Amino acid sequence: MIIVMRVGASETQIESVISTLNDHGFDVHRSSGSERTVLGAVGVRPEFDPRHLQLLDGVSNVHRVSEPYKFASRSWKTEPTQAKVGDVMIGGEEIIVMAGPCSVESEEQIHDCAKHVAAAGARILRGGAFKPRSSPYAFQGLGERALIMMRDAADANGLAVVSEIMEPSQADLMIKHVDMLQIGARNMQNYSLLRAAGRTGLPVFLKRGLSATIQEWLMSAEYILAEDNPNVVLCERGIRTFETYTRNTLDLSAVPVIKAKSHLPIVVDPSHGTGIRNKVLPMARAGVAAGADGLMIEVHPNPEEALSDGPQSLHFYQFDELMVQIRQIATAIGRSIN
Ligand code: PEP
Ligand code: MN
């Protein structure tokens, strides 16, 4: 931390700040210029709240120079992490496409989806069994029945499975059926859920919260990593801004920012990121071009009849077109897609 003292701060005030820092275990380096004194506090104290210093007499401002997260940071691990999901590696040279319906609705729907997306090159089947709906009256998911149907459909087509966990009490059930646990945007800061998901040992797909900064998102990843679970995959799914044309604003700049700050893989979800079917393809292309390690795409055999997120779900023919186009972009940037 850097503590900048006010112009004219007294020696007593400076001494008092130094002794507070020492009390908290920091080594202090003092630099006194003609006008101001600046203190450099050295030491790793992730639990220390810099606001304590801001309140002391004579302090002008306080800057944190190190990140508040450790295991998620590039400085702690320089090599990119590759997360193993079933037989699939996320974070390597291959860009991984995970696709499927928003919600698992029936045997026929999930089997049709799995067959189609696998043939087009997807590697992971997505589908909700427990749905975090904005309205309590909207379809809430088929629960365990959905997980069983999805596992069958994925196995029949050589796909891995990702599905959302909404509560710690669902962990035992989820472990039986899925290869990766999804933490939804609305639960990104549900710390007991993050811990429970981390403890399962399964890879965790962590969506960015609706209004979360990148730092808050990485702090949530830190909760999972701190449970000794290294397999965290981040997902940019759009954030809340003043724009209303799209459902969310897909923050693609998060991709290179995450790559600089963290070793964790990052996936882009242009379906929730835009909320509009005909905006998904261009933003999928952009996501790959930005350097994403994967895409999550909602697809439905009959989107007009979907029980959730129909307007943002692709028809099969649109998904095929998307795969053709993103393969060309992947090649152009030295990566590949199944
Ligand atoms: C989903 O993937 O269907 C979902 C609910 O996503 P999010 O948490 O990003 O809204
Ligand atoms: Mn959805």
GROMACS .gro file of C-alpha atoms and ligand atoms in nm:
model
  349
    1MET     CA    1   0.000   0.000   0.000
    2ILE     CA    2   0.104   0.356  -0.060
    3ILE     CA    3  -0.009   0.613   0.198
    4VAL     CA    4   0.016   0.973   0.085
    5MET     CA    5   0.017   1.220   0.377
    6ARG     CA    6  -0.142   1.564   0.352
    7VAL     CA    7   0.075   1.867   0.274
    8GLY     CA    8   0.175   1.999   0.615
    9ALA     CA    9   0.101   1.679   0.807
   10SER     CA   10   0.278   1.697   1.142
   11GLU     CA   11   0.557   1.466   1.252
   12THR     CA   12   0.329   1.330   1.526
   13GLN     CA   13   0.063   1.239   1.267
   14ILE     CA   14   0.321   1.068   1.045
   15GLU     CA   15   0.463   0.873   1.341
   16SER     CA   16   0.115   0.767   1.443
   17VAL     CA   17   0.038   0.628   1.093
   18ILE     CA   18   0.370   0.442   1.092
   19SER     CA   19   0.301   0.287   1.430
   20THR     CA   20  -0.052   0.182   1.322
   21LEU     CA   21   0.100   0.012   1.017
   22ASN     CA   22   0.363  -0.161   1.230
   23ASP     CA   23   0.092  -0.278   1.470
   24HIS     CA   24  -0.079  -0.447   1.174
   25GLY     CA   25   0.243  -0.621   1.075
   26PHE     CA   26   0.356  -0.401   0.787
   27ASP     CA   27   0.713  -0.288   0.724
   28VAL     CA   28   0.713   0.082   0.644
   29HIS     CA   29   0.938   0.271   0.405
   30ARG     CA   30   0.924   0.644   0.450
   31SER     CA   31   0.995   0.898   0.182
   32SER     CA   32   0.980   1.265   0.281
   33GLY     CA   33   0.977   1.522   0.001
   34SER     CA   34   0.987   1.899   0.038
   35GLU     CA   35   0.606   1.916   0.048
   36ARG     CA   36   0.472   1.576   0.144
   37THR     CA   37   0.560   1.249   0.305
   38VAL     CA   38   0.472   0.922   0.134
   39LEU     CA   39   0.474   0.590   0.320
   40GLY     CA   40   0.513   0.253   0.151
   41ALA     CA   41   0.362  -0.032   0.356
   42VAL     CA   42   0.504  -0.372   0.264
   43GLY     CA   43   0.351  -0.702   0.373
   44VAL     CA   44   0.080  -0.945   0.276
   45ARG     CA   45  -0.229  -0.872   0.489
   46PRO     CA   46  -0.528  -0.963   0.272
   47GLU     CA   47  -0.767  -0.909   0.565
   48PHE     CA   48  -0.648  -0.552   0.628
   49ASP     CA   49  -0.902  -0.284   0.533
   50PRO     CA   50  -0.718   0.025   0.397
   51ARG     CA   51  -1.009   0.244   0.511
   52HIS     CA   52  -0.859   0.224   0.863
   53LEU     CA   53  -0.574   0.440   0.738
   54GLN     CA   54  -0.788   0.679   0.541
   55LEU     CA   55  -0.948   0.790   0.869
   56LEU     CA   56  -0.622   0.875   1.048
   57ASP     CA   57  -0.527   1.239   1.096
   58GLY     CA   58  -0.290   1.373   0.834
   59VAL     CA   59  -0.363   1.104   0.570
   60SER     CA   60  -0.452   1.234   0.225
   61ASN     CA   61  -0.509   0.909   0.036
   62VAL     CA   62  -0.432   0.539   0.037
   63HIS     CA   63  -0.366   0.316  -0.265
   64ARG     CA   64  -0.357  -0.060  -0.268
   65VAL     CA   65  -0.088  -0.180  -0.507
   66SER     CA   66  -0.130  -0.555  -0.475
   67GLU     CA   67  -0.446  -0.746  -0.570
   68PRO     CA   68  -0.674  -0.863  -0.288
   69TYR     CA   69  -0.693  -1.210  -0.448
   70LYS     CA   70  -0.399  -1.448  -0.450
   71PHE     CA   71  -0.470  -1.793  -0.600
   72ALA     CA   72  -0.664  -1.636  -0.891
   73SER     CA   73  -0.382  -1.401  -0.986
   74ARG     CA   74  -0.127  -1.424  -1.265
   75SER     CA   75   0.147  -1.327  -1.026
   76TRP     CA   76   0.081  -1.638  -0.817
   77LYS     CA   77   0.058  -1.871  -1.121
   78THR     CA   78   0.194  -1.756  -1.455
   79GLU     CA   79   0.101  -2.064  -1.661
   80PRO     CA   80  -0.259  -2.065  -1.793
   81THR     CA   81  -0.485  -2.307  -1.607
   82GLN     CA   82  -0.651  -2.581  -1.805
   83ALA     CA   83  -0.967  -2.718  -1.647
   84LYS     CA   84  -1.061  -3.078  -1.722
   85VAL     CA   85  -1.433  -3.125  -1.773
   86GLY     CA   86  -1.507  -3.491  -1.843
   87ASP     CA   87  -1.262  -3.559  -2.127
   88VAL     CA   88  -1.254  -3.197  -2.238
   89MET     CA   89  -0.981  -2.946  -2.154
   90ILE     CA   90  -1.082  -2.580  -2.128
   91GLY     CA   91  -0.801  -2.328  -2.149
   92GLY     CA   92  -0.577  -2.495  -2.407
   93GLU     CA   93  -0.536  -2.427  -2.776
   94GLU     CA   94  -0.882  -2.566  -2.860
   95ILE     CA   95  -1.177  -2.332  -2.815
   96ILE     CA   96  -1.453  -2.527  -2.642
   97VAL     CA   97  -1.818  -2.476  -2.736
   98MET     CA   98  -2.080  -2.565  -2.477
   99ALA     CA   99  -2.433  -2.556  -2.611
  100GLY     CA  100  -2.785  -2.665  -2.530
  101PRO     CA  101  -3.116  -2.531  -2.411
  102CYS     CA  102  -3.162  -2.280  -2.133
  103SER     CA  103  -3.373  -2.539  -1.947
  104VAL     CA  104  -3.403  -2.911  -1.992
  105GLU     CA  105  -3.771  -2.955  -2.081
  106SER     CA  106  -3.819  -3.311  -2.205
  107GLU     CA  107  -3.637  -3.626  -2.312
  108GLU     CA  108  -3.695  -3.548  -2.675
  109GLN     CA  109  -3.583  -3.186  -2.652
  110ILE     CA  110  -3.253  -3.259  -2.475
  111HIS     CA  111  -3.170  -3.559  -2.695
  112ASP     CA  112  -3.239  -3.357  -3.013
  113CYS     CA  113  -3.020  -3.077  -2.881
  114ALA     CA  114  -2.735  -3.305  -2.776
  115LYS     CA  115  -2.735  -3.487  -3.109
  116HIS     CA  116  -2.739  -3.168  -3.307
  117VAL     CA  117  -2.480  -2.967  -3.116
  118ALA     CA  118  -2.241  -3.265  -3.095
  119ALA     CA  119  -2.259  -3.317  -3.472
  120ALA     CA  120  -2.183  -2.947  -3.523
  121GLY     CA  121  -1.872  -2.961  -3.300
  122ALA     CA  122  -1.985  -2.870  -2.946
  123ARG     CA  123  -1.803  -3.060  -2.670
  124ILE     CA  124  -2.018  -2.987  -2.366
  125LEU     CA  125  -2.396  -3.002  -2.324
  126ARG     CA  126  -2.549  -2.722  -2.119
  127GLY     CA  127  -2.900  -2.719  -1.974
  128GLY     CA  128  -3.069  -2.599  -1.658
  129ALA     CA  129  -3.232  -2.836  -1.412
  130PHE     CA  130  -3.267  -2.578  -1.133
  131LYS     CA  131  -3.346  -2.239  -1.282
  132PRO     CA  132  -3.280  -1.903  -1.114
  133ARG     CA  133  -3.576  -1.722  -1.269
  134SER     CA  134  -3.638  -1.353  -1.209
  135SER     CA  135  -4.005  -1.435  -1.144
  136PRO     CA  136  -4.117  -1.699  -0.892
  137TYR     CA  137  -4.407  -1.779  -1.129
  138ALA     CA  138  -4.180  -1.867  -1.424
  139PHE     CA  139  -4.073  -2.225  -1.505
  140GLN     CA  140  -3.829  -2.334  -1.233
  141GLY     CA  141  -3.676  -2.643  -1.398
  142LEU     CA  142  -3.736  -3.018  -1.376
  143GLY     CA  143  -3.475  -3.084  -1.106
  144GLU     CA  144  -3.322  -3.431  -1.085
  145ARG     CA  145  -3.531  -3.561  -1.376
  146ALA     CA  146  -3.361  -3.302  -1.594
  147LEU     CA  147  -3.015  -3.405  -1.473
  148ILE     CA  148  -3.083  -3.771  -1.555
  149MET     CA  149  -3.216  -3.688  -1.901
  150MET     CA  150  -2.923  -3.459  -1.972
  151ARG     CA  151  -2.663  -3.715  -1.861
  152ASP     CA  152  -2.819  -3.976  -2.093
  153ALA     CA  153  -2.833  -3.738  -2.386
  154ALA     CA  154  -2.472  -3.628  -2.332
  155ASP     CA  155  -2.341  -3.984  -2.296
  156ALA     CA  156  -2.520  -4.093  -2.611
  157ASN     CA  157  -2.342  -3.818  -2.804
  158GLY     CA  158  -1.995  -3.806  -2.644
  159LEU     CA  159  -2.052  -3.476  -2.463
  160ALA     CA  160  -1.966  -3.359  -2.111
  161VAL     CA  161  -2.236  -3.192  -1.897
  162VAL     CA  162  -2.257  -2.854  -1.725
  163SER     CA  163  -2.558  -2.747  -1.517
  164GLU     CA  164  -2.634  -2.486  -1.256
  165ILE     CA  165  -2.626  -2.551  -0.882
  166MET     CA  166  -2.845  -2.309  -0.686
  167GLU     CA  167  -2.795  -2.425  -0.328
  168PRO     CA  168  -2.527  -2.610  -0.131
  169SER     CA  169  -2.785  -2.880  -0.050
  170GLN     CA  170  -2.796  -2.976  -0.420
  171ALA     CA  171  -2.425  -3.065  -0.431
  172ASP     CA  172  -2.458  -3.441  -0.368
  173LEU     CA  173  -2.723  -3.475  -0.635
  174MET     CA  174  -2.532  -3.269  -0.891
  175ILE     CA  175  -2.210  -3.467  -0.843
  176LYS     CA  176  -2.391  -3.781  -0.955
  177HIS     CA  177  -2.491  -3.636  -1.291
  178VAL     CA  178  -2.273  -3.349  -1.409
  179ASP     CA  179  -1.908  -3.292  -1.505
  180MET     CA  180  -1.902  -2.921  -1.417
  181LEU     CA  181  -2.108  -2.708  -1.178
  182GLN     CA  182  -2.235  -2.373  -1.302
  183ILE     CA  183  -2.269  -2.086  -1.056
  184GLY     CA  184  -2.519  -1.844  -1.205
  185ALA     CA  185  -2.476  -1.468  -1.231
  186ARG     CA  186  -2.729  -1.411  -0.953
  187ASN     CA  187  -2.528  -1.632  -0.719
  188MET     CA  188  -2.178  -1.505  -0.794
  189GLN     CA  189  -2.150  -1.358  -0.445
  190ASN     CA  190  -2.328  -1.640  -0.263
  191TYR     CA  191  -2.021  -1.730  -0.064
  192SER     CA  192  -2.154  -2.043   0.104
  193LEU     CA  193  -2.252  -2.175  -0.239
  194LEU     CA  194  -1.907  -2.094  -0.379
  195ARG     CA  195  -1.745  -2.281  -0.093
  196ALA     CA  196  -1.976  -2.580  -0.129
  197ALA     CA  197  -1.915  -2.596  -0.504
  198GLY     CA  198  -1.540  -2.569  -0.446
  199ARG     CA  199  -1.546  -2.855  -0.197
  200THR     CA  200  -1.708  -3.097  -0.446
  201GLY     CA  201  -1.380  -3.106  -0.640
  202LEU     CA  202  -1.573  -3.073  -0.968
  203PRO     CA  203  -1.473  -2.795  -1.206
  204VAL     CA  204  -1.678  -2.481  -1.144
  205PHE     CA  205  -1.813  -2.253  -1.418
  206LEU     CA  206  -1.840  -1.913  -1.253
  207LYS     CA  207  -2.059  -1.659  -1.426
  208ARG     CA  208  -1.995  -1.290  -1.372
  209GLY     CA  209  -2.255  -1.120  -1.153
  210LEU     CA  210  -2.495  -0.874  -1.313
  211SER     CA  211  -2.323  -0.576  -1.156
  212ALA     CA  212  -1.991  -0.727  -1.055
  213THR     CA  213  -1.657  -0.564  -1.121
  214ILE     CA  214  -1.380  -0.786  -1.254
  215GLN     CA  215  -1.213  -0.767  -0.914
  216GLU     CA  216  -1.529  -0.884  -0.734
  217TRP     CA  217  -1.561  -1.168  -0.985
  218LEU     CA  218  -1.202  -1.279  -0.921
  219MET     CA  219  -1.261  -1.258  -0.546
  220SER     CA  220  -1.551  -1.503  -0.594
  221ALA     CA  221  -1.318  -1.732  -0.791
  222GLU     CA  222  -1.079  -1.703  -0.497
  223TYR     CA  223  -1.343  -1.860  -0.267
  224ILE     CA  224  -1.347  -2.173  -0.485
  225LEU     CA  225  -0.969  -2.184  -0.529
  226ALA     CA  226  -0.925  -2.142  -0.153
  227GLU     CA  227  -1.114  -2.472  -0.111
  228ASP     CA  228  -0.821  -2.636  -0.294
  229ASN     CA  229  -1.016  -2.667  -0.615
  230PRO     CA  230  -0.802  -2.532  -0.900
  231ASN     CA  231  -1.057  -2.594  -1.176
  232VAL     CA  232  -1.241  -2.266  -1.210
  233VAL     CA  233  -1.366  -2.143  -1.548
  234LEU     CA  234  -1.488  -1.783  -1.565
  235CYS     CA  235  -1.781  -1.683  -1.785
  236GLU     CA  236  -1.854  -1.331  -1.910
  237ARG     CA  237  -2.231  -1.322  -1.964
  238GLY     CA  238  -2.303  -0.952  -1.988
  239ILE     CA  239  -2.341  -0.688  -1.720
  240ARG     CA  240  -2.610  -0.434  -1.627
  241THR     CA  241  -2.556  -0.094  -1.789
  242PHE     CA  242  -2.779   0.198  -1.889
  243GLU     CA  243  -2.838   0.039  -2.231
  244THR     CA  244  -3.179  -0.119  -2.275
  245TYR     CA  245  -3.172  -0.238  -2.636
  246THR     CA  246  -2.990  -0.556  -2.539
  247ARG     CA  247  -3.077  -0.761  -2.229
  248ASN     CA  248  -2.725  -0.707  -2.091
  249THR     CA  249  -2.407  -0.542  -2.219
  250LEU     CA  250  -2.155  -0.807  -2.314
  251ASP     CA  251  -1.826  -0.679  -2.173
  252LEU     CA  252  -1.579  -0.835  -2.413
  253SER     CA  253  -1.296  -0.622  -2.278
  254ALA     CA  254  -1.319  -0.848  -1.972
  255VAL     CA  255  -1.152  -1.121  -2.181
  256PRO     CA  256  -0.812  -0.954  -2.227
  257VAL     CA  257  -0.836  -0.802  -1.877
  258ILE     CA  258  -0.888  -1.146  -1.722
  259LYS     CA  259  -0.606  -1.287  -1.934
  260ALA     CA  260  -0.374  -1.020  -1.793
  261LYS     CA  261  -0.488  -1.048  -1.430
  262SER     CA  262  -0.551  -1.420  -1.398
  263HIS     CA  263  -0.441  -1.762  -1.522
  264LEU     CA  264  -0.801  -1.892  -1.524
  265PRO     CA  265  -0.977  -1.979  -1.851
  266ILE     CA  266  -1.257  -1.751  -1.966
  267VAL     CA  267  -1.567  -1.837  -2.170
  268VAL     CA  268  -1.803  -1.588  -2.336
  269ASP     CA  269  -2.183  -1.633  -2.328
  270PRO     CA  270  -2.333  -1.415  -2.602
  271SER     CA  271  -2.682  -1.563  -2.545
  272HIS     CA  272  -2.736  -1.405  -2.203
  273GLY     CA  273  -2.494  -1.130  -2.305
  274THR     CA  274  -2.732  -0.995  -2.569
  275GLY     CA  275  -3.067  -1.165  -2.502
  276ILE     CA  276  -3.153  -1.140  -2.873
  277ARG     CA  277  -3.120  -1.434  -3.109
  278ASN     CA  278  -2.988  -1.241  -3.409
  279LYS     CA  279  -2.718  -1.070  -3.201
  280VAL     CA  280  -2.568  -1.396  -3.077
  281LEU     CA  281  -2.370  -1.486  -3.391
  282PRO     CA  282  -2.181  -1.156  -3.427
  283MET     CA  283  -2.096  -1.147  -3.056
  284ALA     CA  284  -1.985  -1.512  -3.064
  285ARG     CA  285  -1.747  -1.419  -3.345
  286ALA     CA  286  -1.624  -1.122  -3.142
  287GLY     CA  287  -1.578  -1.336  -2.832
  288VAL     CA  288  -1.353  -1.579  -3.016
  289ALA     CA  289  -1.160  -1.291  -3.173
  290ALA     CA  290  -1.114  -1.135  -2.826
  291GLY     CA  291  -0.939  -1.450  -2.706
  292ALA     CA  292  -1.208  -1.646  -2.520
  293ASP     CA  293  -1.127  -2.009  -2.438
  294GLY     CA  294  -1.483  -2.113  -2.510
  295LEU     CA  295  -1.838  -2.009  -2.585
  296MET     CA  296  -2.163  -2.095  -2.413
  297ILE     CA  297  -2.457  -2.086  -2.653
  298GLU     CA  298  -2.828  -2.147  -2.593
  299VAL     CA  299  -2.986  -2.362  -2.863
  300HIS     CA  300  -3.340  -2.503  -2.882
  301PRO     CA  301  -3.513  -2.732  -3.134
  302ASN     CA  302  -3.807  -2.493  -3.134
  303PRO     CA  303  -3.711  -2.163  -2.966
  304GLU     CA  304  -4.059  -2.012  -3.008
  305GLU     CA  305  -4.192  -2.281  -2.772
  306ALA     CA  306  -3.904  -2.275  -2.520
  307LEU     CA  307  -4.001  -2.260  -2.151
  308SER     CA  308  -3.717  -2.016  -2.080
  309ASP     CA  309  -3.497  -1.779  -2.279
  310GLY     CA  310  -3.654  -1.866  -2.617
  311PRO     CA  311  -3.587  -1.521  -2.768
  312GLN     CA  312  -3.211  -1.564  -2.723
  313SER     CA  313  -3.196  -1.933  -2.817
  314LEU     CA  314  -3.064  -2.025  -3.161
  315HIS     CA  315  -3.238  -2.251  -3.412
  316PHE     CA  316  -3.025  -2.549  -3.509
  317TYR     CA  317  -2.947  -2.405  -3.852
  318GLN     CA  318  -2.823  -2.084  -3.686
  319PHE     CA  319  -2.599  -2.282  -3.453
  320ASP     CA  320  -2.448  -2.463  -3.753
  321GLU     CA  321  -2.373  -2.130  -3.918
  322LEU     CA  322  -2.214  -2.002  -3.596
  323MET     CA  323  -1.982  -2.303  -3.577
  324VAL     CA  324  -1.871  -2.256  -3.939
  325GLN     CA  325  -1.794  -1.890  -3.882
  326ILE     CA  326  -1.612  -1.918  -3.549
  327ARG     CA  327  -1.391  -2.196  -3.688
  328GLN     CA  328  -1.258  -1.952  -3.945
  329ILE     CA  329  -1.185  -1.694  -3.676
  330ALA     CA  330  -1.019  -1.955  -3.454
  331THR     CA  331  -0.789  -2.053  -3.741
  332ALA     CA  332  -0.698  -1.690  -3.803
  333ILE     CA  333  -0.578  -1.652  -3.443
  334GLY     CA  334  -0.393  -1.983  -3.427
  335ARG     CA  335  -0.654  -2.181  -3.235
  336SER     CA  336  -0.890  -2.462  -3.326
  337ILE     CA  337  -1.248  -2.573  -3.275
  338ASN     CA  338  -1.361  -2.937  -3.283
  339PEP     C1  339  -2.827  -1.972  -1.773
  339PEP     O1  340  -2.712  -2.006  -1.808
  339PEP     O2  341  -2.932  -2.019  -1.820
  339PEP     C2  342  -2.840  -1.862  -1.675
  339PEP     C3  343  -2.945  -1.851  -1.595
  339PEP     O3  344  -2.737  -1.777  -1.681
  339PEP     P1  345  -2.703  -1.644  -1.595
  339PEP     O4  346  -2.677  -1.693  -1.457
  339PEP     O5  347  -2.582  -1.593  -1.666
  339PEP     O6  348  -2.821  -1.551  -1.606
  340MN      MN  349  -3.083  -1.903  -1.996
   0.00000   0.00000   0.00000
